[in-house]
Coordinates of C-alpha atoms and ligand atoms in Angstrom, one line a residue:
X774 CA 27.8 0.5 0.9
X775 CA 28.0 0.5 4.7
X776 CA 26.2 3.4 6.3
X777 CA 22.6 4.6 5.5
X778 CA 22.8 7.8 3.4
X779 CA 19.9 10.2 4.1
X780 CA 18.9 12.7 1.4
X781 CA 16.2 15.4 1.7
X782 CA 16.5 17.0 -1.8
X783 CA 15.7 15.7 -5.2
X784 CA 19.0 17.0 -6.5
X785 CA 21.3 15.2 -4.0
X786 CA 19.3 11.9 -4.4
X787 CA 19.2 12.0 -8.1
X788 CA 22.9 12.9 -8.4
X789 CA 24.0 10.1 -6.1
X790 CA 21.7 7.5 -7.7
X791 CA 22.6 8.5 -11.3
X792 CA 26.2 7.9 -10.5
X793 CA 25.4 4.5 -9.0
X794 CA 23.4 3.4 -12.1
X795 CA 26.1 4.6 -14.4
X796 CA 28.6 2.5 -12.4
X797 CA 26.4 -0.5 -13.3
X798 CA 24.6 -0.9 -10.0
X799 CA 20.9 -1.9 -10.0
X800 CA 18.5 0.0 -7.8
X801 CA 15.7 -1.6 -5.8
X802 CA 13.1 0.8 -4.4
X803 CA 10.6 0.6 -1.7
X804 CA 8.4 3.8 -1.4
X805 CA 6.7 4.3 2.0
X806 CA 5.0 6.8 4.1
X807 CA 7.0 5.8 7.1
X808 CA 5.9 4.3 10.5
X809 CA 7.8 1.3 9.2
X810 CA 6.7 -2.2 10.3
X811 CA 7.6 -5.8 9.5
X812 CA 5.6 -5.6 6.3
X813 CA 7.7 -2.8 4.9
X814 CA 10.9 -4.5 6.1
X815 CA 10.0 -7.7 4.2
X816 CA 9.7 -5.7 1.0
X817 CA 13.1 -4.1 1.7
X818 CA 14.8 -7.4 2.5
X819 CA 13.6 -8.8 -0.8
X820 CA 14.7 -5.6 -2.6
X821 CA 18.1 -5.8 -1.0
X822 CA 18.5 -9.4 -2.1
X823 CA 17.5 -8.7 -5.7
X824 CA 19.4 -5.5 -6.3
X825 CA 22.8 -3.9 -5.6
X826 CA 21.4 -0.9 -3.9
X827 CA 18.3 -0.6 -1.6
X828 CA 16.5 2.8 -1.7
X829 CA 13.6 3.6 0.6
X830 CA 11.5 6.8 0.6
X831 CA 9.6 8.2 3.5
X832 CA 7.1 10.8 2.5
X833 CA 3.6 11.3 4.0
X834 CA 2.0 12.4 0.7
X835 CA -0.6 15.1 1.5
X836 CA -2.3 14.9 -1.9
X837 CA -3.4 11.2 -1.5
X838 CA -5.3 12.0 1.7
X839 CA -9.0 12.9 1.1
X840 CA -9.5 13.2 4.9
X841 CA -7.6 15.9 6.8
X842 CA -7.9 14.2 10.1
X843 CA -6.4 11.0 8.6
X844 CA -3.4 13.0 7.3
X845 CA -3.0 14.8 10.7
X846 CA -3.1 11.6 12.7
X847 CA -0.9 9.5 10.3
X848 CA 1.9 8.2 12.5
X849 CA 5.3 9.9 12.0
X850 CA 8.2 8.1 13.6
X851 CA 11.2 9.1 11.5
X852 CA 13.9 8.3 14.2
X853 CA 12.6 4.9 14.8
X854 CA 12.2 4.3 11.1
X855 CA 15.9 5.3 10.5
X856 CA 16.9 2.7 13.2
X857 CA 14.9 0.0 11.4
X858 CA 16.4 1.0 8.0
X859 CA 19.9 0.7 9.5
X860 CA 19.0 -2.7 11.0
X861 CA 18.3 -4.1 7.5
X862 CA 21.3 -2.4 5.9
X863 CA 19.2 -0.1 3.7
X864 CA 21.6 2.0 1.6
X865 CA 19.7 5.2 0.9
X866 CA 16.7 7.0 2.5
X867 CA 15.0 9.7 0.5
X868 CA 12.9 11.8 3.0
X869 CA 11.8 15.0 1.2
X870 CA 9.6 17.8 2.5
X871 CA 6.2 18.6 0.8
X872 CA 7.7 21.7 -0.6
X873 CA 10.5 19.7 -2.2
X874 CA 8.1 17.2 -3.8
X875 CA 5.5 19.9 -4.8
X876 CA 7.2 23.2 -5.5
X877 CA 4.2 24.0 -7.6
X878 CA 0.5 23.0 -7.3
X879 CA 0.1 19.6 -9.0
X880 CA -2.4 19.5 -11.8
X881 CA -1.8 16.1 -13.5
X882 CA -5.0 14.0 -13.8
X883 CA -4.5 10.3 -14.7
X884 CA -7.1 8.2 -16.4
X885 CA -7.2 4.7 -15.0
X886 CA -10.7 3.9 -16.4
X887 CA -12.7 1.8 -14.0
X888 CA -9.7 0.9 -11.8
X889 CA -9.7 4.0 -9.6
X890 CA -13.5 4.4 -9.5
X891 CA -14.3 1.3 -7.4
X892 CA -13.7 0.3 -3.8
X893 CA -11.0 2.6 -2.3
X894 CA -11.5 5.0 -5.3
X895 CA -15.2 5.3 -4.6
X896 CA -14.7 6.0 -0.9
X897 CA -11.6 8.1 -1.1
X898 CA -12.1 10.5 -4.0
X899 CA -8.8 11.7 -5.5
X900 CA -6.8 9.2 -3.5
X901 CA -5.3 7.2 -6.4
X902 CA -4.6 10.3 -8.5
X903 CA -2.5 11.5 -5.6
X904 CA -0.8 8.1 -5.3
X905 CA -0.1 8.0 -9.0
X906 CA 1.4 11.5 -9.0
X907 CA 3.8 10.8 -6.1
X908 CA 4.8 7.4 -7.4
X909 CA 5.6 8.7 -10.9
X910 CA 7.6 11.6 -9.3
X911 CA 9.5 9.2 -7.1
X912 CA 10.2 6.9 -10.0
X913 CA 11.5 9.9 -12.0
X914 CA 13.8 10.9 -9.1
X915 CA 15.1 7.4 -8.1
X916 CA 15.0 5.7 -11.5
X917 CA 14.7 2.2 -9.9
X918 CA 15.2 -1.0 -11.8
X919 CA 12.6 -2.7 -9.6
X920 CA 10.0 -1.3 -7.2
X921 CA 8.3 -3.3 -4.5
X922 CA 4.7 -3.0 -3.4
X923 CA 2.7 -4.9 -0.8
X924 CA -0.5 -6.8 -1.9
X925 CA -2.4 -5.4 1.1
X926 CA -3.0 -2.3 -1.0
X927 CA -4.1 -4.5 -3.9
X928 CA -6.0 -1.8 -5.8
X929 CA -3.0 0.5 -5.5
X930 CA -0.7 -2.3 -6.9
X931 CA -3.0 -2.7 -9.9
X932 CA -3.1 1.0 -10.5
X933 CA 0.6 1.4 -10.3
X934 CA 1.1 -1.5 -12.7
X935 CA -1.3 0.3 -15.1
X936 CA 0.6 3.6 -14.6
X937 CA 3.9 1.9 -15.5
X938 CA 2.3 0.5 -18.7
X939 CA 0.5 3.8 -19.7
X940 CA 3.7 5.9 -19.2
X941 CA 6.1 3.2 -20.7
X942 CA 8.2 3.3 -17.5
X943 CA 11.2 0.9 -17.5
X944 CA 10.8 0.0 -13.8
X945 CA 9.7 -3.6 -12.9
X946 CA 6.9 -3.7 -10.3
X947 CA 7.3 -6.5 -7.8
X948 CA 4.2 -7.5 -5.9
X949 CA 4.9 -8.9 -2.4
X950 CA 2.5 -11.0 -0.2
X951 CA 0.7 -9.4 2.8
X952 CA 2.6 -9.8 6.1
X953 CA 0.4 -10.6 9.0
X954 CA 0.6 -10.5 12.8
X955 CA 0.4 -13.9 14.5
X956 CA -3.3 -13.5 15.0
X957 CA -3.9 -12.7 11.3
X958 CA -4.2 -8.9 11.4
X959 CA -2.6 -7.5 8.2
X960 CA 0.4 -5.3 9.2
X961 CA -0.3 -1.6 8.6
X962 CA 1.1 1.7 9.9
X963 CA -2.5 2.5 11.0
X964 CA -2.6 -0.4 13.4
X965 CA -0.5 1.8 15.8
X966 CA -3.6 4.0 16.2
X967 CA -5.8 1.1 17.5
X968 CA -6.7 1.1 21.3
X969 CA -5.9 -2.1 23.1
X970 CA -9.6 -3.1 22.9
X971 CA -9.8 -2.3 19.2
X972 CA -6.6 -4.3 18.6
X973 CA -8.2 -7.3 20.3
X974 CA -11.1 -7.2 17.9
X975 CA -9.0 -6.6 14.8
X976 CA -8.3 -10.3 13.9
X977 CA -12.0 -10.7 13.1
X978 CA -11.2 -9.0 9.8
X979 CA -8.9 -11.8 8.5
X980 CA -11.1 -14.5 10.1
X981 CA -14.0 -13.2 8.1
X982 CA -12.0 -13.2 4.9
X983 CA -10.8 -16.7 5.5
X984 CA -14.4 -17.8 6.0
X985 CA -15.2 -16.3 2.6
X986 CA -12.4 -18.1 0.9
X987 CA -13.2 -21.4 2.5
X988 CA -17.0 -21.3 2.0
X989 CA -17.7 -19.3 -1.1
X990 CA -18.7 -22.4 -3.1
X991 CA -21.5 -23.1 -0.6
X992 CA -23.2 -19.7 -0.9
X993 CA -24.5 -17.1 -3.3
X994 CA -22.7 -13.7 -3.5
X995 CA -25.7 -12.1 -1.7
X996 CA -25.4 -14.7 1.2
X997 CA -21.7 -14.1 1.5
X998 CA -22.2 -10.3 1.5
X999 CA -24.8 -10.7 4.2
X1000 CA -22.6 -12.8 6.3
X1001 CA -19.7 -10.4 6.1
X1002 CA -21.9 -7.4 7.0
X1003 CA -23.2 -9.1 10.1
X1004 CA -19.8 -10.6 11.2
X1005 CA -18.2 -7.1 11.0
X1006 CA -21.0 -4.8 12.1
X1007 CA -21.9 -6.9 15.2
X1008 CA -18.6 -5.9 16.9
X1009 CA -18.6 -2.8 19.0
X1010 CA -16.9 0.1 17.1
X1011 CA -16.6 -1.9 13.9
X1012 CA -18.3 -0.5 10.8
X1013 CA -18.0 -2.1 7.3
X1014 CA -17.3 0.4 4.6
X1015 CA -17.3 -2.0 1.7
X1016 CA -16.8 -5.7 0.9
X1017 CA -16.4 -6.7 -2.7
X1018 CA -15.3 -9.8 -4.6
X1019 CA -13.7 -8.5 -7.8
X1020 CA -11.7 -9.7 -10.8
X1021 CA -8.0 -9.3 -10.0
X1022 CA -7.3 -7.6 -13.3
X1023 CA -10.3 -5.4 -14.0
X1024 CA -11.4 -4.9 -10.3
X1025 CA -15.0 -5.3 -11.6
X1026 CA -17.3 -7.2 -9.1
X1027 CA -17.8 -10.9 -9.8
X1028 CA -21.4 -11.6 -10.3
X1029 CA -21.2 -15.4 -10.1
X1030 CA -18.7 -17.2 -8.0
X1031 CA -19.0 -20.5 -9.8
X1032 CA -16.5 -20.6 -12.7
X1033 CA -15.0 -17.2 -12.1
X1034 CA -11.2 -17.2 -12.1
X1035 CA -8.6 -14.9 -10.4
X1036 CA -10.9 -13.1 -8.0
X1037 CA -10.0 -11.4 -4.8
X1038 CA -12.2 -10.4 -1.8
X1039 CA -11.5 -6.9 -0.6
X1040 CA -12.7 -5.3 2.6
X1041 CA -12.5 -1.8 4.2
X1042 CA -13.9 -0.9 7.5
X1043 CA -13.6 1.5 10.4
X1044 CA -12.5 0.2 13.8
X1045 CA -13.2 3.1 16.0
X1046 CA -11.7 6.0 14.1
X1047 CA -9.1 3.9 12.3
X1048 CA -9.8 2.8 8.7
X1049 CA -8.4 -0.6 7.8
X1050 CA -8.2 -2.6 4.6
X1051 CA -7.4 -6.2 3.9
X1052 CA -8.0 -8.8 1.1
X1053 CA -7.7 -12.5 0.3
X1054 CA -7.3 -14.2 -3.0
X1055 CA -10.3 -16.5 -3.6
X1056 CA -8.8 -18.4 -6.5
Ligands
LIG1457 O1 1.5 2.5 0.0 C1 1.9 3.6 0.5 O2 2.5 3.7 1.5 C2 1.8 4.9 -0.4 O3 0.5 4.9 -1.0 C3 2.9 5.1 -1.4 C4 3.0 4.0 -2.4 C5 4.2 5.2 -0.6 C6 2.7 6.5 -2.1 O4 2.6 7.5 -1.2

């Protein structure tokens, strides 16, 4: 396929992609909320390599925002996004309206046990149910063979893997490493909202996580927590929301660093009015 095809309706998208699948082409899918950056483009390049057709969706999903201001301020840069999609030879963009995605009020309630109660789930009530609803709908429409998700949203990735298991979906979820700016800041659409002063402070987040990874064996969990709180909160405009070292599968907090396997340190904080998250694998 040469030119980016843009669809706004479920019907057109599904008709086109069903035909592609029945002609034997595999579909790689990257769902996004737009404001595309290099992190998204990395997911897409990989999806392009591993599949016959690359489909991207851009939809700022209102039901996953627990904060109205965050939804209002979420960057929307469709024209620029389309140029980026063309530059990496994306085949299909699905960019529906809220009315198209939610013709009726959505009532589904998923049960992910503990997974959506901790960290992001605790601070953003309803967020993961909204994510699960939209991702399930997108999978139903696109019917991808593989779908690509960044590890920056680690909890989201674990919940989507669980959704796929619970619903017996045939899509393969492909986790992709975090893409960082040269100074270590994890790429995120929300970075666009940082002031120049805030942007200068932002690399402290990754530096703090690296300190945790490199020094965890020297300290107790309490000492590590104390260090992170003071590293983050001592900067003007930075306010830690949570820092947790959790098991990668269960997302339950690790109580003893010695001997614990497969854990990941996750952080969420406000930098001015912008909420940022990041993480680093400890083992
Ligand atoms: O990670 C995101 O950008 C969103 O949560 C997703 C997966 C596109 C669902 O709206």
